[in-house]
Amino acid sequence: MKERDITKNNLIENCKLHLNDFCNTLQGYDDSKEYIKFIKTNILLFLEELSKKRDVDNYFNSSFINNYLSKTIPIKFPDYSKNKIIKIQVILKKFINYLTMQKILNTKINQEIFRNLYNKTKLKKELDKNSNLNNNMITNLNFIKRKEIIQIKNDIINFSLNLNEYFNDELKFNQVIYYFEKKPEKLVVDAILELFKTIDDSIFFKILFFIDTFLKIDLLPSRIVKIITLKSKQDIYFFRLLILYQTFFNSGYVLEKTFPELIKDLNVDEESFFKYVASAFNYIDEGQITSLFENVNNQEEIEDILDVEKFINDIIPFNENTPYLNVDDYEFFKLPKGINLELQKHINFLNTISNSYLQKIKFINSSWGNFKDYFSSNQEKSLIKEAKKLYYKGKFQKALFFINKLLKIRSDSAVALYFKGKLLGEQKKYYNAIKYHLKSLNIDPYKIETYMDLSFLLEIGGYFHSSALLTSLLLRFCPFDFNFHMQLAISSCQILKPFKNCLWLAGSLNPGRLINFLTRFWFYERIKPRDSLKNIGISPNEINELLNSAESIVLNALKVVRLQGTKYKDEKFIDNLNARLENSQYFFPNNEDHIMKNWFAYELTILLAHNFYESYNKNNLNLSYLILSEEFIMLCFELSKITSDQILNTLVKRKNTFSFEIDTETILENEKLKKNPIFEFFCFFISIDAIAAILIDTVTKLITECDTCPNRCLRKPFKWCVAFYILEKVNNDSNNYSNVIQFIDYLNNDFEIFLEDKGLQEKTIDKKVENVEFFLTYLINIIKNKEDTFIEHNLERYINSDVISKFLGYYIIKNKIILTQTSMKEMCRSLKTFISFLYNEYGYFDKVSFSNLNKVLNSSEFFIKRLKSYQECFAKEKNQEIS
């Protein structure tokens, strides 16, 4: 009997091994990829059914196949049509022939099957005959299922209405847990969804709290996302499912999207949602507070009633005389005796990279991201993709199957090892989870997420010393991370170290979430740690030093949060910050400050703000409280001004190049910087070395860009900067021509500086500037007449061949600005220099326009003739008047 059973298993295994080859033979018959997939799926279903067969004496025969086609499939897949089942029969016949050719099935079995297998007509008759029977069976099954769902619904309501009774009685509490563990998850989910559609609000919130406390159904989040994504109407049922989804984050579920991300993706009407949410507090008891509204902008009113101080003050710190609780009352795990976590190695690594700017940035930006990017072959990418999809559906065992297949191909893959550890952790196989995380870190230690999971697993296992050590170091990279502060608080409390500042900070970061955590997950009894300093090889001085360092981080983070508040969560506030950064007038409101030096400082401010944001906000470090603030923008501005001044003070100009010095130590010691309220925190969380490195890198890149920019801010720092106007950084008043006049005035001043830089004599400069002033005055009158206040954009419209011809051939002659031939030649030369200045320095005019203007200005003899003619006519008129 045993031998035949083994033979059956071998046959099924061989069938699976040859399945891909069989499908490959079909591709030559132009079968589509979808049909090939259909074939493979149904053969696997057939083999699965075959593996259940206990009659091993004659396990693979026509009787089994006929029964499978006519009875099993219609019951298991009632939506399969007769034609589809006949197709499956054809597939099985082909597969049996293929197995016979490969000598996996012997000829006798093949002959028996084909001799007695139903033909198409017979199979249809059998399907028709069994149809009524199947329908009755399905009806009975549906009735039983319906009855079970109704019973589960009634039990959930009963448990929810008598919640205190089950909370206060440990035996009853465990009975409820056991009751739902024995129920099929799918039926429990169906019962919950039906209740959410029909019950009153007064009962709904009690049921919500019951589900949040007693149930953890891994497939529930993906089911809810599917329902609310397909729902077109945002009604009460929709809002209730959203509220339930938010509780998942605090209950340890695996979520593909955070609650704020889901809210955004679904375009939720937040005003209507929060009107409904507000009703929650009419029905929730004081102790039944869950963090339903984390990270949502409209939560202020809700958070006002959360008494964080009371919850924290209710926690009484343990002392040496506090008795230990029986550890068996908690769901801890025990690592094998003598296992070496190599904790000292990891402490040394984290300590080293936390003191290095570049290594710290590398570690902070080291999230796994898209797992597929770590693999090259399509097979590997397909395996990790399928595993990840199943992981977010809560199907951890199935996901593990694909990861194991991947590890057979890539045993050295850090991401596959990490993901296996994550899956094992979700299945509460904690020792193996830790083992695979450590294997992953041995291959790639620059992965902050792996360390996060490792420190968390150690904490929930009762390895409080180990968790506290790792978490205290990880805080250097993520000082505002809620989870780390809760982990450190729990571990510190259990090893009799200060912990309440961690709770105060967590409460400042998210009061609702803190209260939820303290209500549900805090250890209110003293638990004997499963590790000790001796067995992990750490001295008391070392742990005290690390915990003191962490305490310093916590205290500084508390100061920052209390200083800045939660303004950064307000989209309007962020929009306002961006608007200020984009407006140079915010930094330089006075027109006299619109010079090249200040434009350089403004550009440096923008780049510095961007680089600090990219490095320290868009990642796990998440310094939003510091970086998304007015003080941060002004700090970047002050830093830019001081740096610009130092560059100019040390600038040495040469013919084609210039050199300068940047002394970051002097810059960062400047008293103006120290007056900024966040400068001290900036240095603490980012470090002086990191600030200096980013400053030098940013300045270097900006100066490199300056080489291709026509402004050349550093070469002519006190020259007026047209960019303040051209790039629309200064607002124009359409009813006031002061900006037009200022623009012309500054243009003339720039021209004067340009002439000085060329080394011309003062007399020559004065004459050229005077001539150009005549022309610009003429230009202002033209612009005023045309009511155009945007001259900086439209300058080429007014300086053209016609305008210059009228100016030289009529305006200056009629107004007697020019009286001699020499003066006319000087005027033409002055305008030619000015046009060249506009073309070469500011990029006005295209080549054709520039060439045409020069032709006009080279025609001084023509304008001299006009001058003579006018003077002769004027003389005749004068003589006639006299006579």
Short mmCIF file of C-alpha atoms in Angstrom, two decimals, residues 26-271:
data_model
loop_
_atom_site.label_atom_id
_atom_site.label_comp_id
_atom_site.label_asym_id
_atom_site.label_seq_id
_atom_site.Cartn_x
_atom_site.Cartn_y
_atom_site.Cartn_z
CA LEU A 26 1.14 23.26 -28.06
CA GLN A 27 2.59 26.69 -28.91
CA GLY A 28 3.44 25.38 -32.34
CA TYR A 29 -0.28 24.96 -33.00
CA ASP A 30 -0.87 28.71 -32.71
CA ASP A 31 -2.62 28.42 -29.36
CA SER A 32 -2.84 31.84 -27.68
CA LYS A 33 -1.03 32.63 -24.45
CA GLU A 34 -4.39 32.86 -22.67
CA TYR A 35 -5.42 29.42 -23.89
CA ILE A 36 -2.06 27.96 -22.85
CA LYS A 37 -2.65 29.45 -19.40
CA PHE A 38 -6.15 27.91 -19.36
CA ILE A 39 -4.64 24.51 -20.24
CA LYS A 40 -1.99 24.70 -17.54
CA THR A 41 -4.49 25.83 -14.88
CA ASN A 42 -6.93 23.01 -15.56
CA ILE A 43 -4.29 20.29 -15.69
CA LEU A 44 -3.00 21.47 -12.31
CA LEU A 45 -6.57 21.40 -10.92
CA PHE A 46 -6.98 17.85 -12.25
CA LEU A 47 -3.70 16.73 -10.64
CA GLU A 48 -4.70 18.38 -7.37
CA GLU A 49 -7.93 16.38 -7.34
CA LEU A 50 -6.03 13.22 -8.26
CA SER A 51 -3.67 13.73 -5.31
CA LYS A 52 -6.67 13.60 -2.94
CA LYS A 53 -7.76 10.16 -4.19
CA ARG A 54 -7.40 7.49 -1.52
CA ASP A 55 -8.11 4.49 -3.78
CA VAL A 56 -4.52 3.89 -4.74
CA ASP A 57 -5.10 0.44 -6.24
CA ASN A 58 -6.45 1.96 -9.41
CA TYR A 59 -5.82 5.62 -9.04
CA PHE A 60 -5.46 6.80 -12.67
CA ASN A 61 -8.25 5.46 -14.87
CA SER A 62 -11.20 6.38 -17.05
CA SER A 63 -13.65 6.14 -14.16
CA PHE A 64 -11.84 8.82 -12.19
CA ILE A 65 -11.55 11.10 -15.23
CA ASN A 66 -15.22 10.67 -16.20
CA ASN A 67 -16.28 11.40 -12.63
CA TYR A 68 -14.00 14.43 -12.47
CA LEU A 69 -15.45 15.88 -15.69
CA SER A 70 -19.13 15.12 -15.10
CA LYS A 71 -19.43 15.68 -11.33
CA THR A 72 -16.44 17.32 -9.67
CA ILE A 73 -15.99 20.26 -12.05
CA PRO A 74 -19.69 21.31 -12.11
CA ILE A 75 -19.75 21.38 -8.30
CA LYS A 76 -16.43 23.17 -7.81
CA PHE A 77 -16.89 25.53 -10.78
CA PRO A 78 -20.63 26.04 -11.34
CA ASP A 79 -19.94 28.85 -13.83
CA TYR A 80 -18.15 26.44 -16.23
CA SER A 81 -20.26 25.81 -19.33
CA LYS A 82 -20.65 22.38 -20.96
CA ASN A 83 -18.46 23.47 -23.86
CA LYS A 84 -15.70 24.54 -21.49
CA ILE A 85 -15.80 21.14 -19.72
CA ILE A 86 -15.62 19.38 -23.10
CA LYS A 87 -12.55 21.50 -23.90
CA ILE A 88 -10.99 20.34 -20.64
CA GLN A 89 -11.64 16.72 -21.67
CA VAL A 90 -9.80 17.34 -24.96
CA ILE A 91 -6.89 18.89 -23.03
CA LEU A 92 -6.67 15.90 -20.68
CA LYS A 93 -6.70 13.46 -23.61
CA LYS A 94 -3.80 15.31 -25.24
CA PHE A 95 -1.91 15.39 -21.96
CA ILE A 96 -2.43 11.63 -21.38
CA ASN A 97 -1.08 10.90 -24.88
CA TYR A 98 1.92 13.13 -24.20
CA LEU A 99 2.62 11.35 -20.88
CA THR A 100 2.42 7.99 -22.64
CA MET A 101 4.91 9.12 -25.29
CA GLN A 102 7.26 10.27 -22.52
CA LYS A 103 6.86 6.79 -20.91
CA ILE A 104 5.44 8.29 -17.74
CA LEU A 105 2.17 6.39 -18.28
CA ASN A 106 2.29 2.85 -19.60
CA THR A 107 0.36 1.83 -22.71
CA LYS A 108 -2.18 -0.30 -20.81
CA ILE A 109 -3.36 2.66 -18.75
CA ASN A 110 -3.58 4.78 -21.90
CA GLN A 111 -5.67 2.14 -23.69
CA GLU A 112 -8.01 1.65 -20.73
CA ILE A 113 -8.63 5.38 -20.47
CA PHE A 114 -9.37 5.94 -24.16
CA ARG A 115 -11.50 2.79 -24.41
CA ASN A 116 -13.84 3.82 -21.58
CA LEU A 117 -13.66 7.62 -21.59
CA TYR A 118 -16.97 9.37 -22.29
CA ASN A 119 -17.32 10.66 -25.81
CA LYS A 120 -18.65 14.16 -26.36
CA THR A 121 -22.32 13.13 -26.57
CA LYS A 122 -22.14 10.90 -23.52
CA LEU A 123 -20.36 13.59 -21.50
CA LYS A 124 -23.07 16.14 -22.37
CA LYS A 125 -25.81 13.70 -21.25
CA GLU A 126 -24.02 13.05 -17.96
CA LEU A 127 -23.60 16.77 -17.39
CA ASP A 128 -27.32 17.36 -18.04
CA LYS A 129 -28.28 14.48 -15.74
CA ASN A 130 -26.11 15.77 -12.92
CA SER A 131 -27.13 19.37 -13.44
CA ASN A 132 -30.30 19.24 -11.33
CA LEU A 133 -28.54 17.26 -8.63
CA ASN A 134 -25.70 19.76 -8.57
CA ASN A 135 -28.09 22.70 -8.44
CA ASN A 136 -29.83 21.19 -5.43
CA MET A 137 -26.47 20.53 -3.81
CA ILE A 138 -25.33 24.08 -4.49
CA THR A 139 -28.61 25.40 -3.11
CA ASN A 140 -28.13 23.36 0.04
CA LEU A 141 -24.55 24.55 0.36
CA ASN A 142 -25.64 28.17 -0.11
CA PHE A 143 -28.34 27.70 2.51
CA ILE A 144 -25.82 26.29 5.00
CA LYS A 145 -23.39 29.10 4.17
CA ARG A 146 -26.13 31.72 4.56
CA LYS A 147 -27.18 30.27 7.90
CA GLU A 148 -23.56 30.33 9.09
CA ILE A 149 -23.10 33.99 8.05
CA ILE A 150 -26.27 35.00 9.93
CA GLN A 151 -25.00 33.20 13.03
CA ILE A 152 -21.59 34.95 12.79
CA LYS A 153 -23.32 38.33 12.37
CA ASN A 154 -25.44 37.75 15.48
CA ASP A 155 -22.42 36.63 17.47
CA ILE A 156 -20.40 39.70 16.42
CA ILE A 157 -23.26 41.97 17.55
CA ASN A 158 -23.58 40.10 20.85
CA PHE A 159 -19.82 40.23 21.54
CA SER A 160 -19.68 43.93 20.61
CA LEU A 161 -22.56 44.93 22.89
CA ASN A 162 -21.02 43.07 25.84
CA LEU A 163 -17.42 44.05 25.22
CA ASN A 164 -16.53 44.96 28.81
CA GLU A 165 -17.63 41.52 29.98
CA TYR A 166 -15.13 39.85 27.63
CA PHE A 167 -12.37 42.36 28.38
CA ASN A 168 -12.54 41.80 32.11
CA ASP A 169 -12.65 38.01 31.94
CA GLU A 170 -9.50 36.44 30.48
CA LEU A 171 -11.20 33.08 29.91
CA LYS A 172 -14.07 34.65 27.97
CA PHE A 173 -11.60 36.84 26.06
CA ASN A 174 -9.71 33.76 24.85
CA GLN A 175 -12.97 31.97 24.04
CA VAL A 176 -13.91 34.76 21.63
CA ILE A 177 -10.50 34.55 19.96
CA TYR A 178 -10.83 30.76 19.65
CA TYR A 179 -14.38 31.04 18.28
CA PHE A 180 -13.29 33.15 15.31
CA GLU A 181 -10.13 31.16 14.69
CA LYS A 182 -12.35 28.14 13.96
CA LYS A 183 -14.62 30.02 11.55
CA PRO A 184 -13.79 30.18 7.81
CA GLU A 185 -12.21 33.60 7.20
CA LYS A 186 -14.27 34.19 4.06
CA LEU A 187 -17.55 33.78 5.96
CA VAL A 188 -16.39 36.12 8.74
CA VAL A 189 -15.47 38.74 6.12
CA ASP A 190 -18.87 38.35 4.42
CA ALA A 191 -20.60 38.75 7.79
CA ILE A 192 -18.64 41.94 8.59
CA LEU A 193 -19.40 43.48 5.19
CA GLU A 194 -23.12 42.72 5.53
CA LEU A 195 -23.21 44.25 9.02
CA PHE A 196 -21.49 47.42 7.77
CA LYS A 197 -24.29 47.87 5.21
CA THR A 198 -27.21 47.54 7.60
CA ILE A 199 -26.45 48.40 11.24
CA ASP A 200 -27.04 51.72 13.01
CA ASP A 201 -24.15 54.03 13.87
CA SER A 202 -24.66 53.34 17.58
CA ILE A 203 -23.84 49.67 17.00
CA PHE A 204 -21.39 50.21 14.13
CA PHE A 205 -18.70 51.86 16.23
CA LYS A 206 -18.97 49.17 18.90
CA ILE A 207 -18.57 46.51 16.22
CA LEU A 208 -15.68 48.46 14.72
CA PHE A 209 -13.87 48.45 18.04
CA PHE A 210 -14.62 44.74 18.51
CA ILE A 211 -13.16 43.90 15.08
CA ASP A 212 -10.17 46.13 15.75
CA THR A 213 -9.51 44.34 19.07
CA PHE A 214 -10.35 40.68 18.48
CA LEU A 215 -9.99 39.93 14.78
CA LYS A 216 -7.03 39.87 12.43
CA ILE A 217 -8.02 38.55 9.02
CA ASP A 218 -5.14 38.99 6.61
CA LEU A 219 -7.27 38.98 3.44
CA LEU A 220 -9.60 41.72 4.77
CA PRO A 221 -7.59 44.82 3.67
CA SER A 222 -7.28 43.78 0.01
CA ARG A 223 -10.99 42.81 -0.04
CA ILE A 224 -12.01 46.22 1.28
CA VAL A 225 -9.75 48.09 -1.16
CA LYS A 226 -11.32 46.16 -4.03
CA ILE A 227 -14.86 47.04 -2.88
CA ILE A 228 -14.32 50.76 -2.27
CA THR A 229 -12.30 51.14 -5.47
CA LEU A 230 -15.22 49.78 -7.50
CA LYS A 231 -17.91 51.74 -5.61
CA SER A 232 -19.14 54.75 -7.55
CA LYS A 233 -21.08 56.34 -4.68
CA GLN A 234 -19.42 57.67 -1.52
CA ASP A 235 -22.18 56.70 0.90
CA ILE A 236 -22.17 55.63 4.56
CA TYR A 237 -21.09 52.09 3.63
CA PHE A 238 -18.14 53.55 1.72
CA PHE A 239 -17.14 55.75 4.69
CA ARG A 240 -17.46 52.85 7.14
CA LEU A 241 -15.13 50.70 5.06
CA LEU A 242 -12.65 53.60 4.94
CA ILE A 243 -12.73 53.89 8.74
CA LEU A 244 -12.17 50.15 9.07
CA TYR A 245 -9.24 50.35 6.65
CA GLN A 246 -7.60 53.01 8.81
CA THR A 247 -7.72 50.73 11.85
CA PHE A 248 -5.67 48.13 9.95
CA PHE A 249 -2.48 50.20 10.14
CA ASN A 250 -2.59 50.19 13.93
CA SER A 251 -3.48 46.50 14.09
CA GLY A 252 -0.35 45.22 12.37
CA TYR A 253 -1.86 44.46 8.96
CA VAL A 254 0.20 44.51 5.79
CA LEU A 255 -1.04 47.41 3.65
CA GLU A 256 0.00 48.28 0.12
CA LYS A 257 -1.29 51.84 0.56
CA THR A 258 -1.42 54.07 3.62
CA PHE A 259 -4.73 55.62 4.60
CA PRO A 260 -3.79 59.11 3.27
CA GLU A 261 -2.66 57.55 -0.03
CA LEU A 262 -5.96 55.68 -0.35
CA ILE A 263 -7.96 58.83 0.48
CA LYS A 264 -6.08 60.69 -2.26
CA ASP A 265 -6.35 57.91 -4.87
CA LEU A 266 -10.11 57.59 -4.33
CA ASN A 267 -10.69 61.38 -4.39
CA VAL A 268 -12.62 61.08 -1.13
CA ASP A 269 -14.93 63.96 -0.24
CA GLU A 270 -13.13 64.70 3.04
CA GLU A 271 -15.72 67.19 4.27
#
